[in-house]
PDB file of C-alpha atoms and ligand atoms in Angstrom:
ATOM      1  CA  UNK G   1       0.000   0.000   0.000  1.00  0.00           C
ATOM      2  CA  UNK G   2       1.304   3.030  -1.102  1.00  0.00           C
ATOM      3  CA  UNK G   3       1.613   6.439   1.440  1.00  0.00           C
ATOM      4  CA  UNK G   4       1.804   9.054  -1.196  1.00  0.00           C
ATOM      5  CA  UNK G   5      -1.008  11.733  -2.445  1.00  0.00           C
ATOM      6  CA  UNK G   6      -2.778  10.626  -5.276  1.00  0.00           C
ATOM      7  CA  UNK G   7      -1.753  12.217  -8.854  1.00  0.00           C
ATOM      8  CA  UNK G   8      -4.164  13.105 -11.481  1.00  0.00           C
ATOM      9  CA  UNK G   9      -2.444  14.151 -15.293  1.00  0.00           C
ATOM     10  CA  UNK G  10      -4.176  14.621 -17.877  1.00  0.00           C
ATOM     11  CA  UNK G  11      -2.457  13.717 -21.271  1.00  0.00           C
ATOM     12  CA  UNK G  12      -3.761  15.665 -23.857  1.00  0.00           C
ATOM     13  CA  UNK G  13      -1.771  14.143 -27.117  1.00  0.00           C
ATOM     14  CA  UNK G  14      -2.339  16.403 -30.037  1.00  0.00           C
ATOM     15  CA  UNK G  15      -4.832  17.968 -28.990  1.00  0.00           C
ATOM     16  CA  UNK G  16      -6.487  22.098 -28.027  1.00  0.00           C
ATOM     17  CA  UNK G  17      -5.156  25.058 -29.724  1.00  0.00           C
ATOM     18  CA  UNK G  18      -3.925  27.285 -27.305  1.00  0.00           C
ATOM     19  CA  UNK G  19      -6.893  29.502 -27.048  1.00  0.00           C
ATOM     20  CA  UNK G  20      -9.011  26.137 -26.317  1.00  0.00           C
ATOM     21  CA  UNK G  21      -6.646  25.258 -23.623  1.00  0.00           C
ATOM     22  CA  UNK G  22      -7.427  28.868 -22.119  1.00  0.00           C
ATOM     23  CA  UNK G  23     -10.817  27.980 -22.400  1.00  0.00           C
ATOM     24  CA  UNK G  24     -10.913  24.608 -20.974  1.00  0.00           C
ATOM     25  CA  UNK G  25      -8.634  25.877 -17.510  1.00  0.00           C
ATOM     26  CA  UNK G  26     -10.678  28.574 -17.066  1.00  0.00           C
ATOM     27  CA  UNK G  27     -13.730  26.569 -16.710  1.00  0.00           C
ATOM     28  CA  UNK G  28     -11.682  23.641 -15.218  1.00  0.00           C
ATOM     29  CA  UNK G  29     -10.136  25.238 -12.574  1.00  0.00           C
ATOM     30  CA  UNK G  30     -13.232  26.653 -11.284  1.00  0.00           C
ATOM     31  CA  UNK G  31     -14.211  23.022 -10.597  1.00  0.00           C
ATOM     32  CA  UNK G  32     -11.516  21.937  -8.274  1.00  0.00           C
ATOM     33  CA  UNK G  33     -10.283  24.789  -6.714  1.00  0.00           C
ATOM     34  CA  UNK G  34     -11.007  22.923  -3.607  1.00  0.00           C
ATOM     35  CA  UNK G  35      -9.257  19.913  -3.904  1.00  0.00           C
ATOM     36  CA  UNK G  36      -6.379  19.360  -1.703  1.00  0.00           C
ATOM     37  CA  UNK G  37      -6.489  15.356  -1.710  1.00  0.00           C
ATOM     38  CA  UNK G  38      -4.844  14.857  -4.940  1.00  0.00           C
ATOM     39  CA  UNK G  39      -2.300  16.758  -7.328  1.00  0.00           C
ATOM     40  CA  UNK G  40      -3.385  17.777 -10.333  1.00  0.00           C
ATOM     41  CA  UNK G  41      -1.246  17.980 -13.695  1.00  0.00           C
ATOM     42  CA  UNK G  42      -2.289  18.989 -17.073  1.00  0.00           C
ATOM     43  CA  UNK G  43       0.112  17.738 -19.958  1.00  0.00           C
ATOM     44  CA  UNK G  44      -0.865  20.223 -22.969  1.00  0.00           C
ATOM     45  CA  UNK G  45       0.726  20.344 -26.176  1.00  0.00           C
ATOM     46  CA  UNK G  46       4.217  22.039 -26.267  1.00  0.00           C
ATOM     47  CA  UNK G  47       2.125  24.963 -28.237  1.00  0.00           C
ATOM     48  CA  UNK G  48      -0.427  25.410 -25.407  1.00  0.00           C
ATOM     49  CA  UNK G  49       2.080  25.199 -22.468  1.00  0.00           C
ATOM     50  CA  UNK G  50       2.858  28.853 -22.200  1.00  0.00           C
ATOM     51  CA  UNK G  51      -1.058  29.807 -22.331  1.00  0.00           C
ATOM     52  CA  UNK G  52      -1.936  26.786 -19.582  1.00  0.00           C
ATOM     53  CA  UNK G  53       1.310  27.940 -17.543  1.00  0.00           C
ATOM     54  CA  UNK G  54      -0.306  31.602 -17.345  1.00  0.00           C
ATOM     55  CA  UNK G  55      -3.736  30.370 -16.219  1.00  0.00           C
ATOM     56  CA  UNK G  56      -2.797  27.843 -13.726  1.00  0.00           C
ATOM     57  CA  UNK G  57      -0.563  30.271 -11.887  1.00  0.00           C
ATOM     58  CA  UNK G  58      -1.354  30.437  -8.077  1.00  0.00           C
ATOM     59  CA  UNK G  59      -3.587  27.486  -8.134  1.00  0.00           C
ATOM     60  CA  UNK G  60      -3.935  24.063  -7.514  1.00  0.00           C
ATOM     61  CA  UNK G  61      -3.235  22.664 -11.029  1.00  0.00           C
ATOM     62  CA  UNK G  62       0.725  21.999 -12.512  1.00  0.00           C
ATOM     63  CA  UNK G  63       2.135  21.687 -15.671  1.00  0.00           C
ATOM     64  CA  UNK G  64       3.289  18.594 -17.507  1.00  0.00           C
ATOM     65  CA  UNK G  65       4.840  18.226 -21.078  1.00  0.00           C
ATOM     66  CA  UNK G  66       4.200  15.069 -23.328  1.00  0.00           C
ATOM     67  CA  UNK G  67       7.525  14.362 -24.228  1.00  0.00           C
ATOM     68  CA  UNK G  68      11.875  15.989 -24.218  1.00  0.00           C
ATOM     69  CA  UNK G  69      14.948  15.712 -25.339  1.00  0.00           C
ATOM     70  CA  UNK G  70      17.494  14.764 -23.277  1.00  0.00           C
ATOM     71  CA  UNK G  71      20.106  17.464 -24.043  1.00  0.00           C
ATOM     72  CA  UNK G  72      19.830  20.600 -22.357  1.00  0.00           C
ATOM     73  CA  UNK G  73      20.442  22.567 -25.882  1.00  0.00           C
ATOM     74  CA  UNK G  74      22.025  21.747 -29.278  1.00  0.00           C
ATOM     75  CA  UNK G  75      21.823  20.867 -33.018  1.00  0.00           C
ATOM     76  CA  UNK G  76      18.284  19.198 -32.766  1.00  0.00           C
ATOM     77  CA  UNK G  77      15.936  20.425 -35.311  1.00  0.00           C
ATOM     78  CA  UNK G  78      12.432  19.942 -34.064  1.00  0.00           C
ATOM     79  CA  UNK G  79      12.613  19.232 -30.558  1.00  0.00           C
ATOM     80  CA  UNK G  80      12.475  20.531 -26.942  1.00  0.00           C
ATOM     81  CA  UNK G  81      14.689  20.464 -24.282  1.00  0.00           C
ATOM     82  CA  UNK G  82      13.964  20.342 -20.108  1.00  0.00           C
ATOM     83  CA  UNK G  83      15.683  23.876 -19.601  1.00  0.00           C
ATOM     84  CA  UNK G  84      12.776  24.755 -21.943  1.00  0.00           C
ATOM     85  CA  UNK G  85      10.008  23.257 -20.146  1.00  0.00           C
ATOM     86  CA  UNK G  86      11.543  24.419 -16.389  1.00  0.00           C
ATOM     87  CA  UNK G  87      11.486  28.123 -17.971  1.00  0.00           C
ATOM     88  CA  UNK G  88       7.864  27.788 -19.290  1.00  0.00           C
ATOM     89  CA  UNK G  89       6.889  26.344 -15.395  1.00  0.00           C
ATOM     90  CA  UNK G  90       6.746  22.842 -16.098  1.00  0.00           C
ATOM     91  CA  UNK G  91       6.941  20.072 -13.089  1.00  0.00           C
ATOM     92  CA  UNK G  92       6.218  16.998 -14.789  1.00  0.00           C
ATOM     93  CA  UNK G  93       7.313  15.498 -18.065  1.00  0.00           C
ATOM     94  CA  UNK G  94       5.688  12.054 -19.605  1.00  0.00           C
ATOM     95  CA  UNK G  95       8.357  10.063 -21.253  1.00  0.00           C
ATOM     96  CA  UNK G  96       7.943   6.760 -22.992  1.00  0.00           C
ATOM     97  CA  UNK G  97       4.243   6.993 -23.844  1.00  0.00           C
ATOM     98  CA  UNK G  98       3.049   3.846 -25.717  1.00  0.00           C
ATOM     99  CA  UNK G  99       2.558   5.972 -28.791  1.00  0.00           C
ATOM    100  CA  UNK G 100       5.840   7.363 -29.200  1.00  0.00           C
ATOM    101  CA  UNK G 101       7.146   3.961 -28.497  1.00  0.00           C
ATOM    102  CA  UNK G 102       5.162   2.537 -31.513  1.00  0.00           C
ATOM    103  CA  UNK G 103       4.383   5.536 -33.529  1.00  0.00           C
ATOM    104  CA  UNK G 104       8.428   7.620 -33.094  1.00  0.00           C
ATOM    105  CA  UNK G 105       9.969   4.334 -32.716  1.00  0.00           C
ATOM    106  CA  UNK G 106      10.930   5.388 -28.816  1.00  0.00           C
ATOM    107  CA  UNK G 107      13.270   2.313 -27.267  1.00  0.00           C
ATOM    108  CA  UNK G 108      14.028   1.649 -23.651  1.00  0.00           C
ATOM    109  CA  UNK G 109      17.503   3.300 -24.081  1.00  0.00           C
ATOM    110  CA  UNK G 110      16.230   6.671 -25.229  1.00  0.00           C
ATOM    111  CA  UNK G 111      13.478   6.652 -22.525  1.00  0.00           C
ATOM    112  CA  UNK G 112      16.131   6.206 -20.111  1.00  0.00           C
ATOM    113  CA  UNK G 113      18.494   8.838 -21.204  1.00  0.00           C
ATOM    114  CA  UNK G 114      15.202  10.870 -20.810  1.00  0.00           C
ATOM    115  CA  UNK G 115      14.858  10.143 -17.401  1.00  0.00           C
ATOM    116  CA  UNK G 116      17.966  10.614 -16.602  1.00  0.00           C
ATOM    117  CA  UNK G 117      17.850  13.970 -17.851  1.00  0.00           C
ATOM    118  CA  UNK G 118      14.489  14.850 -16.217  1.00  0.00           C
ATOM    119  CA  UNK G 119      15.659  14.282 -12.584  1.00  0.00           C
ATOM    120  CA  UNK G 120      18.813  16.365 -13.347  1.00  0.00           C
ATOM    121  CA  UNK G 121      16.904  19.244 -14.292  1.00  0.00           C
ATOM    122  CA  UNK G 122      14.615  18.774 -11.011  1.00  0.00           C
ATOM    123  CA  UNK G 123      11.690  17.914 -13.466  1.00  0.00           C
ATOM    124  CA  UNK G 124       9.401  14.946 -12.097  1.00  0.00           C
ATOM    125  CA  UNK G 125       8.857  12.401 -15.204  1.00  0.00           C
ATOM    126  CA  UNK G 126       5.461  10.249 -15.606  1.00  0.00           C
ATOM    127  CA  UNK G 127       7.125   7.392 -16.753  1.00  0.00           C
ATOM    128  CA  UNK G 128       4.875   5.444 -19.150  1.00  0.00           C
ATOM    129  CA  UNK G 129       5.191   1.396 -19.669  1.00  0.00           C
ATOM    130  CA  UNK G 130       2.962  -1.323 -20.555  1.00  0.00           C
ATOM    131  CA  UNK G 131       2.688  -4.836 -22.136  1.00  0.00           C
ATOM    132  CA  UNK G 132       0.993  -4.695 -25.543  1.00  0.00           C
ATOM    133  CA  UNK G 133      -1.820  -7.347 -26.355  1.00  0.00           C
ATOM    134  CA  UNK G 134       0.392  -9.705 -27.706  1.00  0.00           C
ATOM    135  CA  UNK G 135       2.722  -9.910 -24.810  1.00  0.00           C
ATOM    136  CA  UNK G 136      -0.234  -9.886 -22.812  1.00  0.00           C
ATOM    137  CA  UNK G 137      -2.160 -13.092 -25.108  1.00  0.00           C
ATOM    138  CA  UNK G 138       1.263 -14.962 -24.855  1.00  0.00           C
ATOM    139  CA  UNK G 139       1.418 -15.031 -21.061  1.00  0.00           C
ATOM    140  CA  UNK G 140       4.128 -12.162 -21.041  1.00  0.00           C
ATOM    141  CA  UNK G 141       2.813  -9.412 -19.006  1.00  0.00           C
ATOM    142  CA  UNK G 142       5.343  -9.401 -16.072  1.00  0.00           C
ATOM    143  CA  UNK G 143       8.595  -9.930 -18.250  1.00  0.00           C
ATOM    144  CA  UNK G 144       7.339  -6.960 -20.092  1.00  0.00           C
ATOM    145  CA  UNK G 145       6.860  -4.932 -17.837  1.00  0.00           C
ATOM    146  CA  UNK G 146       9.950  -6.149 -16.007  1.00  0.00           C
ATOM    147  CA  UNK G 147      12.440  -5.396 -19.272  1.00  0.00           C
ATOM    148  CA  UNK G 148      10.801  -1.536 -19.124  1.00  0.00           C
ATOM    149  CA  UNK G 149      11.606  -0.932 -15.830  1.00  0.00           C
ATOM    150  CA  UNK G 150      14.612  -2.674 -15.472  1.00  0.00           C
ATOM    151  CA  UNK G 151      16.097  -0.321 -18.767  1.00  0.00           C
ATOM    152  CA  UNK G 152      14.157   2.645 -18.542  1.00  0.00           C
ATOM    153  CA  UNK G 153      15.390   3.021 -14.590  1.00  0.00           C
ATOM    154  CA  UNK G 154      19.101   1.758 -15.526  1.00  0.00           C
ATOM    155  CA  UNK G 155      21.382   4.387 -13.383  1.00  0.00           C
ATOM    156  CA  UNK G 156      18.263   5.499 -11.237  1.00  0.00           C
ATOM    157  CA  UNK G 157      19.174   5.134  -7.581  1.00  0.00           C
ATOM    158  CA  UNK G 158      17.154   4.567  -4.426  1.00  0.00           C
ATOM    159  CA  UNK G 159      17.393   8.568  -3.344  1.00  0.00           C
ATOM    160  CA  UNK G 160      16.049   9.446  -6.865  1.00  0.00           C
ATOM    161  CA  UNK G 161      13.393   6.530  -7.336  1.00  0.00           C
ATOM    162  CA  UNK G 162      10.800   8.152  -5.403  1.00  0.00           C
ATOM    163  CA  UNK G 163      10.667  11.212  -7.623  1.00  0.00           C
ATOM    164  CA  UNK G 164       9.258   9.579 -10.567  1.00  0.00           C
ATOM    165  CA  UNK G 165       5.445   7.982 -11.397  1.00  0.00           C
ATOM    166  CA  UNK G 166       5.511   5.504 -13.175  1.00  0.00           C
ATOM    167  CA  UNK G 167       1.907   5.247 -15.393  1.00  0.00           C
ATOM    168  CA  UNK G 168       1.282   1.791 -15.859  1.00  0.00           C
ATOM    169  CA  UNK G 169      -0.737   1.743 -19.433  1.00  0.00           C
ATOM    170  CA  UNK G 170      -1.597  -1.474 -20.934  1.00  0.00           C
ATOM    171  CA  UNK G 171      -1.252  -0.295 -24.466  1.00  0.00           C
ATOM    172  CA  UNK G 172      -4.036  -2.658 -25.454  1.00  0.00           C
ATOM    173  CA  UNK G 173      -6.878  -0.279 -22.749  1.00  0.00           C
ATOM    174  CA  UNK G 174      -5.611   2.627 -24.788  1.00  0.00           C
ATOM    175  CA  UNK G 175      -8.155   5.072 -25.987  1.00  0.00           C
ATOM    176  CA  UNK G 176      -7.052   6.108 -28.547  1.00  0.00           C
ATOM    177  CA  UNK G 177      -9.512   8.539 -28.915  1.00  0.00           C
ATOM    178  CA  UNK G 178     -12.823   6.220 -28.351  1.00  0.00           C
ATOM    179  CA  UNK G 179     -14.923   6.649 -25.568  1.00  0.00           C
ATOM    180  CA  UNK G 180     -16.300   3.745 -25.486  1.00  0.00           C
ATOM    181  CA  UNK G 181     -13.081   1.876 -25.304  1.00  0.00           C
ATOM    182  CA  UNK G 182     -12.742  -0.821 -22.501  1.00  0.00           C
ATOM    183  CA  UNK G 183     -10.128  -0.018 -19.607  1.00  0.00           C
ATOM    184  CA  UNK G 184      -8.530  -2.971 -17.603  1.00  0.00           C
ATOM    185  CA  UNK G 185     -10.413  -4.142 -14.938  1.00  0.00           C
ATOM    186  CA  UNK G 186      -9.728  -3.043 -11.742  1.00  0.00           C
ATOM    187  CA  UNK G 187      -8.020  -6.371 -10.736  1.00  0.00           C
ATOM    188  CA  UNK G 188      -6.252  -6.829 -13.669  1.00  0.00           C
ATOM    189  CA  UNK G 189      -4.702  -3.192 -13.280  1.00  0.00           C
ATOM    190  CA  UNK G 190      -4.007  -3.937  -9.395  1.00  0.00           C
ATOM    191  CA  UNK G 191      -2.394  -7.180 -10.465  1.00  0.00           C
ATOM    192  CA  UNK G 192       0.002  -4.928 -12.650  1.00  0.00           C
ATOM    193  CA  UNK G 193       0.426  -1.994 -10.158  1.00  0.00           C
ATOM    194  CA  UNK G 194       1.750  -5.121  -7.751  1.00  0.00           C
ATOM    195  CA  UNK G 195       3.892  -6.545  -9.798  1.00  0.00           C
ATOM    196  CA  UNK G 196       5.574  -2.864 -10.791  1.00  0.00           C
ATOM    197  CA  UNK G 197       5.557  -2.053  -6.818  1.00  0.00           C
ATOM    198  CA  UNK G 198       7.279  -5.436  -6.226  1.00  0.00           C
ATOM    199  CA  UNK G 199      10.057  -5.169  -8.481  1.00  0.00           C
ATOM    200  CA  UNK G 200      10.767  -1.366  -7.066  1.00  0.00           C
ATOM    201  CA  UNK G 201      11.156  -3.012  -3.832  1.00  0.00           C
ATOM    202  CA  UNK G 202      13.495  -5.760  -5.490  1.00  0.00           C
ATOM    203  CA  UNK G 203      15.113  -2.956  -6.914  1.00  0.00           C
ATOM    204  CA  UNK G 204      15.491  -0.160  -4.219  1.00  0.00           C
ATOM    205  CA  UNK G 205      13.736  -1.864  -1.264  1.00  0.00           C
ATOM    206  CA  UNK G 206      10.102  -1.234   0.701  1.00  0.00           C
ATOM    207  CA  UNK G 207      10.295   1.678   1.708  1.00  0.00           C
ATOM    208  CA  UNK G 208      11.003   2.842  -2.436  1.00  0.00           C
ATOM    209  CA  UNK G 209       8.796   1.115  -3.359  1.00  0.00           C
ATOM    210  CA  UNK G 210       5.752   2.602  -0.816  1.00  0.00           C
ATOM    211  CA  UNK G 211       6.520   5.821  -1.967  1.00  0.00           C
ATOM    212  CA  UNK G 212       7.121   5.225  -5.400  1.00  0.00           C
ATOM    213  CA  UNK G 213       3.343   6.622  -7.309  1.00  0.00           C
ATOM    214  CA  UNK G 214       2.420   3.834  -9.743  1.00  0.00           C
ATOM    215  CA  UNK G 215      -0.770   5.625 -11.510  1.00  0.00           C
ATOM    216  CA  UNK G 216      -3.037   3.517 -14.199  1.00  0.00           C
ATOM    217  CA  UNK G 217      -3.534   5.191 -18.127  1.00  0.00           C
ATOM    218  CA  UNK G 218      -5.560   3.379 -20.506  1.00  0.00           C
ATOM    219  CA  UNK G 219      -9.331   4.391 -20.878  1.00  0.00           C
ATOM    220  CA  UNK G 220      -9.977   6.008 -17.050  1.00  0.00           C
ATOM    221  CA  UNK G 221     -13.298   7.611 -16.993  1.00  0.00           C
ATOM    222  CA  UNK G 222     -15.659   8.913 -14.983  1.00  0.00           C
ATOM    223  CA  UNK G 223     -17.698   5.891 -14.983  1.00  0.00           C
ATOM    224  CA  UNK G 224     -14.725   3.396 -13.646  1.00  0.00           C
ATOM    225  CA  UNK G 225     -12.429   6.135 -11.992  1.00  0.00           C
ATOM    226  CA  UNK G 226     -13.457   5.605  -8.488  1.00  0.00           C
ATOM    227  CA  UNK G 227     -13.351   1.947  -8.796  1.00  0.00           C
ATOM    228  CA  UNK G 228      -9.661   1.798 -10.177  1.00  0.00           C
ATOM    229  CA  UNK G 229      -8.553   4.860  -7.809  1.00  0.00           C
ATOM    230  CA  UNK G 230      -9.701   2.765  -4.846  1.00  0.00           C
ATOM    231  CA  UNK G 231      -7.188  -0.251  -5.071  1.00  0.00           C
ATOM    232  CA  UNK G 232      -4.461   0.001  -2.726  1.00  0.00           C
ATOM    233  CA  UNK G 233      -1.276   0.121  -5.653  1.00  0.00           C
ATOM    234  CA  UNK G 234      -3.504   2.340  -7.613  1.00  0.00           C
ATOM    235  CA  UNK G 235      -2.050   5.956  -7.413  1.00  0.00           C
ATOM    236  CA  UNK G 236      -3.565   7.974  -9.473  1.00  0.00           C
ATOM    237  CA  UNK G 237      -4.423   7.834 -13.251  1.00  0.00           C
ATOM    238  CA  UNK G 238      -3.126   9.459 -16.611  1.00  0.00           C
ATOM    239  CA  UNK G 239      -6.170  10.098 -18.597  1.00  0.00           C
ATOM    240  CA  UNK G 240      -6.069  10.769 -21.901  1.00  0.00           C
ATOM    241  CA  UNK G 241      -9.643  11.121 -23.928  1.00  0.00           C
ATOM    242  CA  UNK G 242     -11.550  12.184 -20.822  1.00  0.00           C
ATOM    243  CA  UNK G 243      -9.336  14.845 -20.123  1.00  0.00           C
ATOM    244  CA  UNK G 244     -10.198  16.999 -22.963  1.00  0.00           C
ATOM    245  CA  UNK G 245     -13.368  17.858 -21.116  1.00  0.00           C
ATOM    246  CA  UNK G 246     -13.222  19.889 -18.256  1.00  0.00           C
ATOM    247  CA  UNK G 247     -16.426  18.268 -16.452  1.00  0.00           C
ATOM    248  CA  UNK G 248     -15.012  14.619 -17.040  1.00  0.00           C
ATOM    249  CA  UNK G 249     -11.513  15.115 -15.899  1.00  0.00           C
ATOM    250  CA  UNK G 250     -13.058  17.328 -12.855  1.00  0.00           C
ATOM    251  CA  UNK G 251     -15.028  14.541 -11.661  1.00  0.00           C
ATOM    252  CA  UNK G 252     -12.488  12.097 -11.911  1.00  0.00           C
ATOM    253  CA  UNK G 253     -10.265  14.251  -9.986  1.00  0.00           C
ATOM    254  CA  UNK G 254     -12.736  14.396  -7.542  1.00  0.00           C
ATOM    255  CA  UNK G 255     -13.139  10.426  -7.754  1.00  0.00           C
ATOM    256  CA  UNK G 256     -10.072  10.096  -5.509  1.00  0.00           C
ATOM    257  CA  UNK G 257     -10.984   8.982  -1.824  1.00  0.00           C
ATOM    258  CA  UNK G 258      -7.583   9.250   0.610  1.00  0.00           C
TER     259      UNK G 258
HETATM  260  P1  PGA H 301      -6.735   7.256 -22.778  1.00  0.00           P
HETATM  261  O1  PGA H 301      -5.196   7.644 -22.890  1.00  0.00           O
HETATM  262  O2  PGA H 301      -7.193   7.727 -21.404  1.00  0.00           O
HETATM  263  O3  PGA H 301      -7.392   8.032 -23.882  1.00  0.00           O
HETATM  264  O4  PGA H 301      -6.838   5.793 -22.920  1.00  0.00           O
HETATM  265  C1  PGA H 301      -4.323   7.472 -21.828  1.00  0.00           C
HETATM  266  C2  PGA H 301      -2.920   7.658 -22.310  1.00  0.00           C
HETATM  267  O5  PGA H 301      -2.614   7.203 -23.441  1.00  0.00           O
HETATM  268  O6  PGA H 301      -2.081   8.223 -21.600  1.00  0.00           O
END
């Protein structure tokens, strides 16, 4: 059972100009200014950061980015580095989402240099892994998940462990943009959040591991938030389609019991 506050990100992909992502935090915002039970993170596109970063200021929400590079500056046409995000007010970075895995050929190496680079720069990554439905048909769930961790936390040591979440998405419960896509069961995404917890504590012992946050992504909704935010390795969620509302990611902010 883990000790730590719940987090709540929402991962907008490529998705809201910026002027939408004005619109959606003022009207979010307004909806759980009162929450003190859980941190809240949105994750906007790189072009909406600066807009989000001046609306949130003062409040109860942070700011994420989707994705970095791990240099601090350079030659690197096309891409952003965490001295950028820290300047624009970001706290948390998601690295090694499923879908630039598949879709920008991400590997465990990368993701790790990523990491790496995150903590340096005192930004908190949302570290993304997950067994894809083939790994999960052939009875390979654990060593999936096991081979992520194990590379994408190579050089990660017991002091800096507890600084990172690590979202636990099943890439098979992923959205991908329909709403009436199935999310793992509760137990099935317990059984993961477990196994994750348990090789933390392999890695960098119990008391790691308890404070480690291991939140679920893959199709959270209102409808099945409360259910999968009340299972004791369950630390909070990365939501993806049902954050582009404001009322939908409000109440599953507000689905979080401590
Ligand atoms: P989803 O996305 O909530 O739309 O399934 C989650 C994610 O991919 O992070």
């Amino acid at each position: 059972m883990a000790i730590v506050k719940k987090l709540i990100a929402a991962n907008w992909k490529m998705n809201k100009t910026a002027d939408e992502a004005v619109l959606f935090v003022e009207e979010f915002k307004k909806l759980v200014n009162n929450i003190k039970n859980a941190e809240i993170v949105i994750c906007p596109p790189f072009t909406a950061l600066q807009a989000v970063s001046n609306e949130i200021k003062g409040g109860n929400v942070d700011l994420g980015a989707q994705n970095m590079h791990f240099e601090s500056a350079g030659a690197y046409t096309g891409e952003i580095s965490p001295l950028m995000l820290k300047g624009i007010g970001c706290e948390y970075v998601i690295l090694g989402h499923s879908e630039r895995r598949e879709i920008f050929n991400e590997n465990d190496f990368l993701i790790n240099k990523k990491v790496v680079a995150a903590l340096s720069h005192s930004l908190k990554p949302i570290l993304c892994i997950g067994e894809n439905l083939e790994q999960r048909k052939n009875g390979k769930t654990e060593e999936a998940l096991e081979n992520q961790l194990k590379n994408c936390l190579k050089n990660i040591t017991k002091n800096q462990i507890s600084k990172i979440n690590i979202a636990y998405e099943p890439v098979w419960a992923i959205s991908r943009g329909n709403p009436n896509h199935k999310a793992a069961t509760a137990d099935d995404a317990e059984s993961g959040h477990k196994f994750i917890r348990s090789m933390i504590a392999k890695m960098h012992g119990e008391s790691a591991a308890k404070n480690t946050r291991i939140i679920y992504g893959g199709s959270m909704k209102p409808e099945n938030a409360k259910e999968l935010l009340a299972m004791p390795d369950i630390d909070g969620g990365l939501v993806g389609n049902a954050s582009l509302d404001p009322k939908s990611f409000a109440e599953i902010v507000k689905s979080v019991r401590l």
